[in-house]
XYZ file of N, CA and C in Angstrom:
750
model
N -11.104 -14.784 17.150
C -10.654 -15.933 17.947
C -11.779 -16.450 18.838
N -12.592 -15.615 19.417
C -13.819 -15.858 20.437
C -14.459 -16.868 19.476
N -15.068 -15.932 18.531
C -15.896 -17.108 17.880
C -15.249 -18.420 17.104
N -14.296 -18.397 16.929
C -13.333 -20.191 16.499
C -13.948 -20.714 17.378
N -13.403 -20.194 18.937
C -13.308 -21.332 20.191
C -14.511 -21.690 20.472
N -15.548 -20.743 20.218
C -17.019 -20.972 20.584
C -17.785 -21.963 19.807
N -17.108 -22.141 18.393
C -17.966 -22.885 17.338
C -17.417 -24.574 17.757
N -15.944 -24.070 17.991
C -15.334 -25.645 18.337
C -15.882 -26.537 19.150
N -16.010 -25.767 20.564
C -16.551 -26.347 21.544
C -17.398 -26.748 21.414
N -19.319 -26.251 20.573
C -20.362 -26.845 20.676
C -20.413 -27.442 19.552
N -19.277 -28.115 18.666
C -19.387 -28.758 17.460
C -18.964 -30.012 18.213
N -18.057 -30.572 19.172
C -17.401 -30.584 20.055
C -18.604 -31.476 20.700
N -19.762 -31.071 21.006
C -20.864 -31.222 22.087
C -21.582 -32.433 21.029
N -21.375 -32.082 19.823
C -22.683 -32.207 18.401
C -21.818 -34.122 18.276
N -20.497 -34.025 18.434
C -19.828 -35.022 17.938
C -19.757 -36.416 18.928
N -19.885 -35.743 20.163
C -19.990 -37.125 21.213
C -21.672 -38.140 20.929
N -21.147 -39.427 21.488
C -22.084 -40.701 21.691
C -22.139 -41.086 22.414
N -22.653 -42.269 23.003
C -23.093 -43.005 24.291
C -21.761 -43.403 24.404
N -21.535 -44.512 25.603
C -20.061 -44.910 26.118
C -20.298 -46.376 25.264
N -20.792 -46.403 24.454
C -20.584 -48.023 23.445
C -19.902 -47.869 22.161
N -20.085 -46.129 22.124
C -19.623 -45.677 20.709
C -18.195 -44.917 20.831
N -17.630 -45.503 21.615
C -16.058 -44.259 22.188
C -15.162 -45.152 21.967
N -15.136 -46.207 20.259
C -14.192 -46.506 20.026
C -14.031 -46.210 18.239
N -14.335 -46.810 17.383
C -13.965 -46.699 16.098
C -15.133 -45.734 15.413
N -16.449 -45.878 15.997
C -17.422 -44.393 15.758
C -16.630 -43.094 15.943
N -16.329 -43.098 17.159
C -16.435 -41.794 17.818
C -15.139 -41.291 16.897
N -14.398 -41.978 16.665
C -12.921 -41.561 15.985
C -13.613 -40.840 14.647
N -14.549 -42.099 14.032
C -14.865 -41.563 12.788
C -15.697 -39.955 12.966
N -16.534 -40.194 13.844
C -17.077 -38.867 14.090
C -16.215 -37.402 14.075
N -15.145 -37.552 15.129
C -13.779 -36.450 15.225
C -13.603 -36.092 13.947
N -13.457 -37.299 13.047
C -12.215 -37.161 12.064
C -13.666 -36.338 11.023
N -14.881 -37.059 10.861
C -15.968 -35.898 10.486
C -15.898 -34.224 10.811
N -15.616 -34.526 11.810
C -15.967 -32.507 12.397
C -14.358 -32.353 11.575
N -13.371 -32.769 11.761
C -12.254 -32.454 11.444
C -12.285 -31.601 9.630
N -13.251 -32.508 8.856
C -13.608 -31.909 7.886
C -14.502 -31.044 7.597
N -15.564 -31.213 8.800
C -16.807 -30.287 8.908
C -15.826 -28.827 8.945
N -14.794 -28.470 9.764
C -14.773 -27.072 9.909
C -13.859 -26.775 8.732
N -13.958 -27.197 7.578
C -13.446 -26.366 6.379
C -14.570 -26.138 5.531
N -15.770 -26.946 6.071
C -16.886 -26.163 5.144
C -18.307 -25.211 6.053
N -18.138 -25.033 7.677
C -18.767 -24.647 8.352
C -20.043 -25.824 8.260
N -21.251 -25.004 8.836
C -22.297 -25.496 9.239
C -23.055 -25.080 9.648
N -24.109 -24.400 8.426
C -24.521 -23.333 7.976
C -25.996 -23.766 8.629
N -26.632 -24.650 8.609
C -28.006 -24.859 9.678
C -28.003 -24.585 10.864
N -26.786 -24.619 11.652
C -26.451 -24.093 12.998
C -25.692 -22.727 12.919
N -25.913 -21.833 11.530
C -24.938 -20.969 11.947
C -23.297 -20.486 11.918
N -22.868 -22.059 11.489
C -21.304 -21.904 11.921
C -20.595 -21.785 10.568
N -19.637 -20.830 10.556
C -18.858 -20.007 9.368
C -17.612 -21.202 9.231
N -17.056 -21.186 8.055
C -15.759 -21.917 7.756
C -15.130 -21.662 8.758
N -14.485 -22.562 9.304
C -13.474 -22.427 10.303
C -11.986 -22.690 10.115
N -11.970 -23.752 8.980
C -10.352 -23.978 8.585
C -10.102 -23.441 7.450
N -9.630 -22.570 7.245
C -9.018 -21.391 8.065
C -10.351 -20.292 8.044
N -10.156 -19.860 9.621
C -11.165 -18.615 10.142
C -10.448 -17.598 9.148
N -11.820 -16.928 8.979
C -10.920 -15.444 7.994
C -12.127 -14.332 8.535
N -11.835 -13.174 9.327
C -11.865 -12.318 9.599
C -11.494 -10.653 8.849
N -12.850 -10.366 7.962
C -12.546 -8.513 7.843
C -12.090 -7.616 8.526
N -12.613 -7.714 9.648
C -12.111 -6.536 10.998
C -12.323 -7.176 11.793
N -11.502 -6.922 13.020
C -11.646 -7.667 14.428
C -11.264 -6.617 15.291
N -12.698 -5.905 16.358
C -11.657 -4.923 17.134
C -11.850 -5.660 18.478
N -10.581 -5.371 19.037
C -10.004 -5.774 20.346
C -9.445 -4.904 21.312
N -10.193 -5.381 22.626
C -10.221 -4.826 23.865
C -9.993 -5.534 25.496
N -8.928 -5.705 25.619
C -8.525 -7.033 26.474
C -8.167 -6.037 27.903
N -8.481 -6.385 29.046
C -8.204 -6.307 30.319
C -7.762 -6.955 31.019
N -6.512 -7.177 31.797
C -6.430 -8.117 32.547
C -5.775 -7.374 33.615
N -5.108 -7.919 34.780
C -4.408 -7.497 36.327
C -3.169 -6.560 35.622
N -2.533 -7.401 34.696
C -1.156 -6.517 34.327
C -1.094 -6.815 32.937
N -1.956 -6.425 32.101
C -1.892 -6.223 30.673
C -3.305 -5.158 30.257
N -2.952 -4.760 29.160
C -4.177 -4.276 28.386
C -3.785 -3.865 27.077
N -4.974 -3.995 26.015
C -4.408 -4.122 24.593
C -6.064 -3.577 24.017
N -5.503 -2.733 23.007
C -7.164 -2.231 21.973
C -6.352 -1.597 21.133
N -7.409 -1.634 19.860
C -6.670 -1.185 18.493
C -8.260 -2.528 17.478
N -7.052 -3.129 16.350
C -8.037 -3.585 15.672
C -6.935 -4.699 14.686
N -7.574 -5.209 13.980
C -7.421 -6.465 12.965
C -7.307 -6.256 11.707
N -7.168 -6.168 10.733
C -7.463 -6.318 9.582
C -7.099 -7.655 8.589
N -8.454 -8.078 7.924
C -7.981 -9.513 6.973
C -7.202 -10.409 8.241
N -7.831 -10.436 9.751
C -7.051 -11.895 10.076
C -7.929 -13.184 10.168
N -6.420 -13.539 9.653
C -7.034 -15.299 9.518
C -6.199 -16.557 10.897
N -7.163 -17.089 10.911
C -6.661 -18.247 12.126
C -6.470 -19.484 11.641
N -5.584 -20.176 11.706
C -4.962 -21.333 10.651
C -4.564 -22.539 11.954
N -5.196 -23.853 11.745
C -4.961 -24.624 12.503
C -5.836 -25.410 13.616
N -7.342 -24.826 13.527
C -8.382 -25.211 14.360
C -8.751 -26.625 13.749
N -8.124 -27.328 12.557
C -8.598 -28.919 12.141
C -7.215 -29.394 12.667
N -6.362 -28.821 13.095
C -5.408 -30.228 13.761
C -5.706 -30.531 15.069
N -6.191 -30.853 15.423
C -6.564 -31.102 16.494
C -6.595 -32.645 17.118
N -5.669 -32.842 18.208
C -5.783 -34.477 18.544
C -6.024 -34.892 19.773
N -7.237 -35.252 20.000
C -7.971 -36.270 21.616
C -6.997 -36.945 21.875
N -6.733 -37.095 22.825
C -6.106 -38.102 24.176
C -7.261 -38.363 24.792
N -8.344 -37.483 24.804
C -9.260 -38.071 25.900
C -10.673 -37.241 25.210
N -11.952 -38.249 25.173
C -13.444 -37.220 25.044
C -14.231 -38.449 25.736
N -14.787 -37.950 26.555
C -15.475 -38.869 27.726
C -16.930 -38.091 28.129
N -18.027 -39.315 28.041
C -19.556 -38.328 28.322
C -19.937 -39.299 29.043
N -20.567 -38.371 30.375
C -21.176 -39.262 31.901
C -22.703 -38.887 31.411
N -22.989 -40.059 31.017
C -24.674 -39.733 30.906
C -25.334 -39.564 32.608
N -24.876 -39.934 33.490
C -25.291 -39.798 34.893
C -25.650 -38.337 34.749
N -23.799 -37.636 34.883
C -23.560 -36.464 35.339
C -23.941 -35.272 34.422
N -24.262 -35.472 33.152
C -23.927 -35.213 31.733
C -22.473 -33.810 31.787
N -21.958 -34.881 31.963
C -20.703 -34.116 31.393
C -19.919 -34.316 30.824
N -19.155 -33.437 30.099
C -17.920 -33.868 29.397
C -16.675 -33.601 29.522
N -15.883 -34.668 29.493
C -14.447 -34.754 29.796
C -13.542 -34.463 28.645
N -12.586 -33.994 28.568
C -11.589 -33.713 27.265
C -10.352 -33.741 27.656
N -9.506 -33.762 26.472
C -7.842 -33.329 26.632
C -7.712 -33.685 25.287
N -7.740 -32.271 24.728
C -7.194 -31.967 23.340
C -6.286 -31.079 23.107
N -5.368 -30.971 22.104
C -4.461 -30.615 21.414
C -4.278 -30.048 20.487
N -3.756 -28.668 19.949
C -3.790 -27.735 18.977
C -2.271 -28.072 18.652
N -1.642 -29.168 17.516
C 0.044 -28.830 17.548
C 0.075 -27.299 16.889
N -0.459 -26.699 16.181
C 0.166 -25.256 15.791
C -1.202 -24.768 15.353
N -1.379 -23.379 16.115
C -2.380 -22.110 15.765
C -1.801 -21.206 15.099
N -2.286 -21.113 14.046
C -1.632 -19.032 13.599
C -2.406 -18.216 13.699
N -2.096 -17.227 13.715
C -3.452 -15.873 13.667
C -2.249 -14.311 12.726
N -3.047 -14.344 11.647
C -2.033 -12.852 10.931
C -3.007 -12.404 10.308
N -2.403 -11.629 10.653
C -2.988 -9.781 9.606
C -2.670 -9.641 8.866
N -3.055 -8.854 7.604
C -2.059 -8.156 6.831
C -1.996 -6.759 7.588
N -3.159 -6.216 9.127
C -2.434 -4.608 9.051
C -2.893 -4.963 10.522
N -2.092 -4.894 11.522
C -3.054 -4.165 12.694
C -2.524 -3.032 13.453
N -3.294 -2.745 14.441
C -3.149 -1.423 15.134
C -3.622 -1.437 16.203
N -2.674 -1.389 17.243
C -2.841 -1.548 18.412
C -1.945 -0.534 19.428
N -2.771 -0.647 20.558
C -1.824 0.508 21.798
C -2.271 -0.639 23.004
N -0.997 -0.762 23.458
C -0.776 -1.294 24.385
C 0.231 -0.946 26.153
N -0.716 -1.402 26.816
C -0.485 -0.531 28.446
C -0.029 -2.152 29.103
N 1.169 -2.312 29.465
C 1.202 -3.969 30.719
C 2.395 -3.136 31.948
N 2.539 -4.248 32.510
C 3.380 -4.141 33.649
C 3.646 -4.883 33.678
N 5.297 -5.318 33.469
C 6.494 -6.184 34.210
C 7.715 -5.732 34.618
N 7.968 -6.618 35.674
C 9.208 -6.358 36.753
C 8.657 -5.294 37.073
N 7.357 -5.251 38.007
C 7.546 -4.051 38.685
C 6.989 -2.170 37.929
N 7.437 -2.104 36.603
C 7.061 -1.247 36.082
C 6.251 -1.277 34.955
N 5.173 0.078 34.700
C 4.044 0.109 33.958
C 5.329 0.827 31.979
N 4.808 -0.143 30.725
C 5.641 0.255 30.172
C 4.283 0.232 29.135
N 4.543 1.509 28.052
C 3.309 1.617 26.759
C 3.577 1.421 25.427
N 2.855 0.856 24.406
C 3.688 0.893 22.986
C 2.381 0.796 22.174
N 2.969 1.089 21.142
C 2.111 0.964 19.547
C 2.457 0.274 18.527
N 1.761 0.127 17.945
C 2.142 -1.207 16.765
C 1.017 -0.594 15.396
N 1.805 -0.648 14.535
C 0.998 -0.641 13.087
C 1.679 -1.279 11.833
N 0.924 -3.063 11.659
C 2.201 -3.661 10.818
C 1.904 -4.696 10.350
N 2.640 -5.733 10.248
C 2.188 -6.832 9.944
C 2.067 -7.859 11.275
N 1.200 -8.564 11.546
C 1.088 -9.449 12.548
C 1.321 -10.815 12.409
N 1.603 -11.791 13.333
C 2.032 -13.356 12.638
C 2.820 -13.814 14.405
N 1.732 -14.547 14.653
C 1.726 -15.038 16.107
C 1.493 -16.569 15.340
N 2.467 -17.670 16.083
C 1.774 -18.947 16.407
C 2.257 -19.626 17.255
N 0.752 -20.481 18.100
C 0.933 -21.304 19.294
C 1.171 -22.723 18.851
N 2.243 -23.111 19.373
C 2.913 -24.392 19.687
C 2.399 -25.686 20.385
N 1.889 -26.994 20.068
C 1.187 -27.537 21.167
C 0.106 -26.516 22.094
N -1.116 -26.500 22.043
C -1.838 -25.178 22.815
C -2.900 -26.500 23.190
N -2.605 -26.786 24.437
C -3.519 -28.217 24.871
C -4.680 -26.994 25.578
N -6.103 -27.884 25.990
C -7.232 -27.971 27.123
C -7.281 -29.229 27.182
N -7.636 -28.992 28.920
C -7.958 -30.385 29.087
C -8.557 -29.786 30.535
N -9.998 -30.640 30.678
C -11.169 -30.737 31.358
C -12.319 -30.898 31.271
N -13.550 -29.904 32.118
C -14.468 -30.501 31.815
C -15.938 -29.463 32.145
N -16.776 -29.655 31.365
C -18.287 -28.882 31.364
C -19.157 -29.783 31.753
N -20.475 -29.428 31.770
C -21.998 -29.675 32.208
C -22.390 -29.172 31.213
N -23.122 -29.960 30.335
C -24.739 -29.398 29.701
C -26.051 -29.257 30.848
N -26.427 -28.565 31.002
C -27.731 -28.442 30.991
C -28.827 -27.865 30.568
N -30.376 -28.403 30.290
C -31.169 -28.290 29.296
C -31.620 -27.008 30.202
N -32.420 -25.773 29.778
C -33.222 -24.891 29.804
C -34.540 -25.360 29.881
N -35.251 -26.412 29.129
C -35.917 -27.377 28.938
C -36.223 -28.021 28.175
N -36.865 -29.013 27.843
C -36.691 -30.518 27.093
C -36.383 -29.556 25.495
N -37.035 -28.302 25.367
C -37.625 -27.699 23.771
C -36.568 -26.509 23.722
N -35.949 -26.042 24.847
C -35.884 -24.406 24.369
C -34.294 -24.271 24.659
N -33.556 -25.304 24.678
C -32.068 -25.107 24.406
C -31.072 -25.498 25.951
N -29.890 -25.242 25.926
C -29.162 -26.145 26.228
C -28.016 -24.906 27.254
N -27.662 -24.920 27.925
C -26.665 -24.367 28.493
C -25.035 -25.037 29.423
N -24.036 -24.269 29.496
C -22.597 -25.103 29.893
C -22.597 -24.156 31.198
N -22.222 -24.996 32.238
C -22.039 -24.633 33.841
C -20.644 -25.408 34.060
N -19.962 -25.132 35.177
C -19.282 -25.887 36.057
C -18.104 -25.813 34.618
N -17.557 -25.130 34.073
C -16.350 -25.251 32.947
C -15.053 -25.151 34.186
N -14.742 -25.825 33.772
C -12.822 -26.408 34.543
C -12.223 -27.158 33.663
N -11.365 -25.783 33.193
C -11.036 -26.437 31.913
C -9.369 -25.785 32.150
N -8.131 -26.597 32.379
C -6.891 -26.007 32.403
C -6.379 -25.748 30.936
N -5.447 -24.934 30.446
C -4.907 -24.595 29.246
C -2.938 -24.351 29.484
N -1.968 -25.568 28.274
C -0.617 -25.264 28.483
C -0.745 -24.850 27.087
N 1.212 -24.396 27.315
C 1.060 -23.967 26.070
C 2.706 -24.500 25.618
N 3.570 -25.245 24.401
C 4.585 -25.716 24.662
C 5.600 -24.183 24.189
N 5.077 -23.868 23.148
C 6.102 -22.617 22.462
C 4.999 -21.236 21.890
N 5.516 -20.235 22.088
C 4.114 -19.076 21.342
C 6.025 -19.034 20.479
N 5.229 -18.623 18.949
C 6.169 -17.755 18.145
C 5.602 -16.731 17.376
N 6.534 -15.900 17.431
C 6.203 -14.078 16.684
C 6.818 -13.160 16.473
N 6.392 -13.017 15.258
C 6.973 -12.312 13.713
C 6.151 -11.093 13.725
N 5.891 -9.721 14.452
C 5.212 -8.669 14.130
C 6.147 -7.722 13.783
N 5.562 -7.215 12.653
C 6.343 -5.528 12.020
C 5.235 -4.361 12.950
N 6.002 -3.379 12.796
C 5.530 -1.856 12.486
C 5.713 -1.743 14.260
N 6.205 -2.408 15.770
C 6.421 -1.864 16.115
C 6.707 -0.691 16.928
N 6.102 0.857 17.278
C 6.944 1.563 17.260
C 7.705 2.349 16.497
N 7.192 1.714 14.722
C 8.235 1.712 13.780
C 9.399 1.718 13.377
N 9.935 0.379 14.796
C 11.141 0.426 14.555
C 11.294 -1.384 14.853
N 12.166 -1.774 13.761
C 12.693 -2.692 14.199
C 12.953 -3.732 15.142
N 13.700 -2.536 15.984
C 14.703 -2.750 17.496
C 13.342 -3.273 18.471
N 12.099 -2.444 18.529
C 11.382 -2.471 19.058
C 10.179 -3.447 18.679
N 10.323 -3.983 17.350
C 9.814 -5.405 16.765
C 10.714 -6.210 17.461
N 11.698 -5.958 17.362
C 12.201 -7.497 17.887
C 11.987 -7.603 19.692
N 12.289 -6.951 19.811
C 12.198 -7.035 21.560
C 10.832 -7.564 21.813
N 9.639 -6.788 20.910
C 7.935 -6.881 21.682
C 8.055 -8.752 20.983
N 8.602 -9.391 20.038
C 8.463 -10.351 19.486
C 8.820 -11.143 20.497
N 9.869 -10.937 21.456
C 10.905 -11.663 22.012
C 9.419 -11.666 23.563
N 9.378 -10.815 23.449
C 8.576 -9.911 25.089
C 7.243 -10.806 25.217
N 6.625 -11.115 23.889
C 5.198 -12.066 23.439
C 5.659 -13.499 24.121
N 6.976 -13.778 23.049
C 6.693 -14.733 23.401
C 6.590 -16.084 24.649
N 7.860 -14.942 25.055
C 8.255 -15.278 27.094
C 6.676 -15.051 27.916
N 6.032 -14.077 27.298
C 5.326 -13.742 28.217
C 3.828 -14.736 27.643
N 3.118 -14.818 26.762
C 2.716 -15.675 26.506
C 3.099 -17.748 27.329
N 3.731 -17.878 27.366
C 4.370 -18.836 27.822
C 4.492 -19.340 29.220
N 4.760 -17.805 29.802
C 4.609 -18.216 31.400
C 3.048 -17.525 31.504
N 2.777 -16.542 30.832
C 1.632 -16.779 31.618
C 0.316 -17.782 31.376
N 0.310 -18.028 30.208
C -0.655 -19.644 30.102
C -0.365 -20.670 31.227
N 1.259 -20.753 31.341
C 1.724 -22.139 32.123
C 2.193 -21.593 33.436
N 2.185 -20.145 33.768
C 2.275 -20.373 35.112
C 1.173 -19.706 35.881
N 0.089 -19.201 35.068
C -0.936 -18.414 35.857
C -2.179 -19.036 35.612
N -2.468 -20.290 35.749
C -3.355 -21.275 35.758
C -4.796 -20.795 35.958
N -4.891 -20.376 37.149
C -6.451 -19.666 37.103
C -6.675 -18.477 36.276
N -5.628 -17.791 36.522
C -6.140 -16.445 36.023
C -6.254 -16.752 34.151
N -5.902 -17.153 34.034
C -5.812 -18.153 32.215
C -7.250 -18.663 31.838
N -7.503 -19.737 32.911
C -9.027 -20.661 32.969
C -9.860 -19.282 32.672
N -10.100 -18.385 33.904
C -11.107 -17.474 34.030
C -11.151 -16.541 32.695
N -9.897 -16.219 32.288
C -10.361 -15.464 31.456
C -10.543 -16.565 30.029
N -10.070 -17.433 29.221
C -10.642 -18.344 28.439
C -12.402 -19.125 28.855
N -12.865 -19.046 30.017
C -14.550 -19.402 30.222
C -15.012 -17.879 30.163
N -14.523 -16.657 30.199
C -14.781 -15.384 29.915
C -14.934 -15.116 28.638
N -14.333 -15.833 27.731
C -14.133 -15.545 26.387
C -15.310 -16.646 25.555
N -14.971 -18.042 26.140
C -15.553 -19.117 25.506
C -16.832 -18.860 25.683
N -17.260 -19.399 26.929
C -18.670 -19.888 27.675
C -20.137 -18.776 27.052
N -19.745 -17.107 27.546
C -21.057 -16.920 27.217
C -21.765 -16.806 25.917
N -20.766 -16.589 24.873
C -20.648 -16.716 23.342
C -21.366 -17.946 22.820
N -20.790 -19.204 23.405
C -21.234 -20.644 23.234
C -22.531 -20.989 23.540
N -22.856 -20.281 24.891
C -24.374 -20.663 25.409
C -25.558 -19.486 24.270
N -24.708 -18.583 24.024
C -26.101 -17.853 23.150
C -26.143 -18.735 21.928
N -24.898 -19.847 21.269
C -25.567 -20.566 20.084
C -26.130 -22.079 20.694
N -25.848 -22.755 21.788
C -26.603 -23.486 22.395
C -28.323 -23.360 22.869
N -28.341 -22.265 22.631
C -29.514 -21.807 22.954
C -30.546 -22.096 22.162
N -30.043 -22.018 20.429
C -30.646 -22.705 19.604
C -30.849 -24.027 19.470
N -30.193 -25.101 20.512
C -30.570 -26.601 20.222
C -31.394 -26.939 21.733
N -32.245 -28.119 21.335
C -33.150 -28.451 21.984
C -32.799 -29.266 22.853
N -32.689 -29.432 24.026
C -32.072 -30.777 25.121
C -32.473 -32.409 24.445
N -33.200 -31.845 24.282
C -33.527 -33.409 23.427
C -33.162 -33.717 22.006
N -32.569 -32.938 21.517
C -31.559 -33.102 20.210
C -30.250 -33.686 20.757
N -29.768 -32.839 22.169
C -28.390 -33.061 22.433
C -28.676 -34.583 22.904
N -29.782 -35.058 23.888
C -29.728 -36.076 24.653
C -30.114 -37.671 23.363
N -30.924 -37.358 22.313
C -31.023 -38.263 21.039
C -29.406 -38.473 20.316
N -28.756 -37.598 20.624
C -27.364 -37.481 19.419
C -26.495 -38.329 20.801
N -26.475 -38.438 21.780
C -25.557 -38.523 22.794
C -26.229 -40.314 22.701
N -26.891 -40.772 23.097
C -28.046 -42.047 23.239
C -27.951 -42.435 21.833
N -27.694 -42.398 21.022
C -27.124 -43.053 19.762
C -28.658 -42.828 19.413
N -29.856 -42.400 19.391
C -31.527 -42.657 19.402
C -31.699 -41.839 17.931
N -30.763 -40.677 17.554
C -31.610 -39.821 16.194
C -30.324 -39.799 15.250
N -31.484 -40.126 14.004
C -30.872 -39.892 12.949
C -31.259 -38.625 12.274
N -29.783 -38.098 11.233
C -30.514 -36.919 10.704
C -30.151 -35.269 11.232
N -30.074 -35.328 12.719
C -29.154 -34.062 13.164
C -28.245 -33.742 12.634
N -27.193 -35.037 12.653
C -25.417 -34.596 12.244
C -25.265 -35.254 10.726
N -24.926 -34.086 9.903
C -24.618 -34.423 8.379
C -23.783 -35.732 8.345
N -24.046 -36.716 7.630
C -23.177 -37.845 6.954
C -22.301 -37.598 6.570
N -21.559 -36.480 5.991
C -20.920 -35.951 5.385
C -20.684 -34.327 5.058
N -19.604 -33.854 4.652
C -19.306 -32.850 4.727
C -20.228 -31.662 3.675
N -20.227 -30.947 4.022
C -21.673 -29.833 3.258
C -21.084 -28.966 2.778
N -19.804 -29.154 1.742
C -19.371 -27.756 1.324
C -20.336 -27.870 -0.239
């Protein structure tokens, strides 16, 4: 999942123009990346994205009142090309960028995972295990805000500061086996995801931001690192041809 969000965002960076081009270009551009991430973009690095497919994924999450480790197997992430702007806005002053985009439906499944899990609600610390089938998806999963590029220098790459970026979420849904190996205890953790997923995207606002620029940001700046400020500032200034494929590169 780190790396989806990481590729999105600086594909994301690759796709904006000057403020002359933020009407029937810029659409065409979107609707470009929209196809770009079913064939990646392999000069920069970036793996198929529609649909992400993952061998192993191990996971290790911390937060105030959750924690989760175990591992992945065969998951795939389904839904990173629907994606729809209400808003992509670039301050050549400030150089920043403005957003408010839209995920209507994410999936993420396994065919096996395995996980042990430690949280706390109402008050008490409760533990479980899971070995099964997995099948989570987010409902409407908006961002909306805003980053800073800045160059390292004119040659040696590009970095994101100042991220304020809020995240809702309209519905999480989930279908996990194994459980506990029981049932009773599938359905409840299914039921338990998805309440809890829900309020805490939409009611724990910072603590959400911090940990999504925890996840996104430093991932993003080690592949920003590879572009030159003056690639980003030629592609933004309508000035170079030749950076961004005409077309899709599968």
């Amino acid at each position: 999942m780190r790396t989806s969000c990481v590729i999105f965002v600086v594909l994301l960076c690759f796709s904006l123009g000057s403020a002359k081009l933020f009407d029937d270009e810029l659409r065409e551009l979107t609707e470009f990346l929209r196809l770009q991430l079913r064939c990646g973009y392999p000069a920069r690095g970036v793996p198929i994205l529609a649909p992400a497919q993952i061998s192993y994924k191990d996971i290790n999450i911390r937060t105030e009142n959750f924690g989760c480790n175990g591992n992945f197997t065969e998951l795939i992430i389904e839904g990173l090309d629907g994606y729809e702007f209400s808003k992509l806005v670039w301050s050549n002053i400030f150089h920043t960028i403005k957003f408010d985009i839209n995920f209507p439906k994410i999936s993420l499944k396994s065919s096996n995972y395995k996980l042990n899990i430690l949280a706390r609600l109402f008050g008490g610390d409760f533990s479980l295990w899971g070995d099964g089938v997995f099948n989570l998806e987010l409902v409407n999963f908006r961002a909306n805000g805003s980053f800073i590029l800045r160059p390292k220098s004119a040659t040696s790459g590009v970095h994101v500061k100042s991220w304020k970026v809020d995240w809702e979420l309209e519905e999480a849904k989930s279908q996990i086996t194994g459980v506990m190996n029981s049932r009773l205890y599938s359905k409840f953790i299914n039921d338990l995801v998805k309440e809890y997923l829900e309020v805490m995207i939409n009611g724990s606002p910072t603590e959400v931001s911090q940990f999504m620029e925890e996840l996104i940001v430093p991932p993003m700046n080690l592949v920003l690192d590879n572009i030159a400020w003056y690639e980003i500032t030629a592609i933004i200034m309508g000035l170079a041809n030749g950076i961004l494929p005409v077309e899709p590169i599968c």
